[in-house]
């Protein structure tokens, strides 16, 4: 199995949400990880992604990390 690194991306809410096949959102409240390219939400509702409409967001950005698999 190939070893991968996880990088935390800086995101302060400026512009659109970062998205890509190797990008994920981590909710620090409920510890749910959501892929950036698929619709879904975290367990506590802090993260909501609607991939079909190309939109989404965070209720509390301070409780969200954007992760990149390298």
Tab-separated table of C-alpha atoms in Angstrom:
chain	number	residue	atom	x	y	z
A	1	UNK	CA	0.000	0.000	0.000
A	2	UNK	CA	1.335	3.397	-1.007
A	3	UNK	CA	1.986	5.811	1.844
A	4	UNK	CA	0.249	9.190	1.531
A	5	UNK	CA	0.718	12.478	3.309
A	6	UNK	CA	-2.121	14.652	4.577
A	7	UNK	CA	-1.689	18.398	4.223
A	8	UNK	CA	-3.920	21.011	5.896
A	9	UNK	CA	-4.772	23.789	3.441
A	10	UNK	CA	-5.209	27.383	4.533
A	11	UNK	CA	-8.802	28.477	3.886
A	12	UNK	CA	-10.428	31.488	5.514
A	13	UNK	CA	-13.671	31.521	3.529
A	14	UNK	CA	-12.451	33.774	0.732
A	15	UNK	CA	-13.754	32.903	-2.716
A	16	UNK	CA	-15.311	29.560	-3.550
A	17	UNK	CA	-14.739	26.358	-1.655
A	18	UNK	CA	-11.591	24.497	-2.651
A	19	UNK	CA	-12.480	21.237	-4.381
A	20	UNK	CA	-10.697	18.382	-6.069
A	21	UNK	CA	-10.488	14.622	-6.074
A	22	UNK	CA	-7.827	14.711	-3.326
A	23	UNK	CA	-9.524	17.356	-1.136
A	24	UNK	CA	-11.679	16.637	1.909
A	25	UNK	CA	-13.363	18.666	4.650
A	26	UNK	CA	-12.959	17.635	8.292
A	27	UNK	CA	-15.480	18.805	10.885
A	28	UNK	CA	-13.731	19.319	14.213
A	29	UNK	CA	-17.074	19.169	16.062
A	30	UNK	CA	-18.177	15.648	15.069
A	31	UNK	CA	-14.974	14.355	13.390
A	32	UNK	CA	-16.716	13.579	10.082
A	33	UNK	CA	-14.734	13.728	6.843
A	34	UNK	CA	-16.618	14.802	3.694
A	35	UNK	CA	-15.132	14.442	0.163
A	36	UNK	CA	-15.131	17.792	-1.629
A	37	UNK	CA	-16.473	16.326	-4.891
A	38	UNK	CA	-19.495	14.441	-3.457
A	39	UNK	CA	-22.708	15.691	-1.893
A	40	UNK	CA	-22.979	15.140	1.832
A	41	UNK	CA	-22.967	16.665	5.263
A	42	UNK	CA	-21.267	16.019	8.553
A	43	UNK	CA	-23.140	14.505	11.493
A	44	UNK	CA	-23.606	17.801	13.342
A	45	UNK	CA	-24.564	19.855	10.254
A	46	UNK	CA	-21.532	22.145	10.284
A	47	UNK	CA	-20.517	21.097	6.738
A	48	UNK	CA	-22.971	20.819	3.855
A	49	UNK	CA	-21.850	20.026	0.284
A	50	UNK	CA	-24.167	19.908	-2.738
A	51	UNK	CA	-21.853	18.706	-5.503
A	52	UNK	CA	-24.618	18.540	-8.118
A	53	UNK	CA	-25.300	22.273	-7.746
A	54	UNK	CA	-21.639	23.164	-7.116
A	55	UNK	CA	-22.257	24.769	-3.747
A	56	UNK	CA	-21.704	24.179	-0.084
A	57	UNK	CA	-20.428	25.768	3.047
A	58	UNK	CA	-19.671	25.685	6.724
A	59	UNK	CA	-21.734	27.007	9.640
A	60	UNK	CA	-18.548	27.544	11.666
A	61	UNK	CA	-15.409	27.731	9.540
A	62	UNK	CA	-13.233	27.771	12.682
A	63	UNK	CA	-14.381	24.179	13.310
A	64	UNK	CA	-13.477	22.998	9.790
A	65	UNK	CA	-10.215	21.909	8.180
A	66	UNK	CA	-9.564	21.455	4.471
A	67	UNK	CA	-7.365	18.382	3.964
A	68	UNK	CA	-5.366	17.383	0.881
A	69	UNK	CA	-4.073	13.852	0.287
A	70	UNK	CA	-0.705	14.008	-1.446
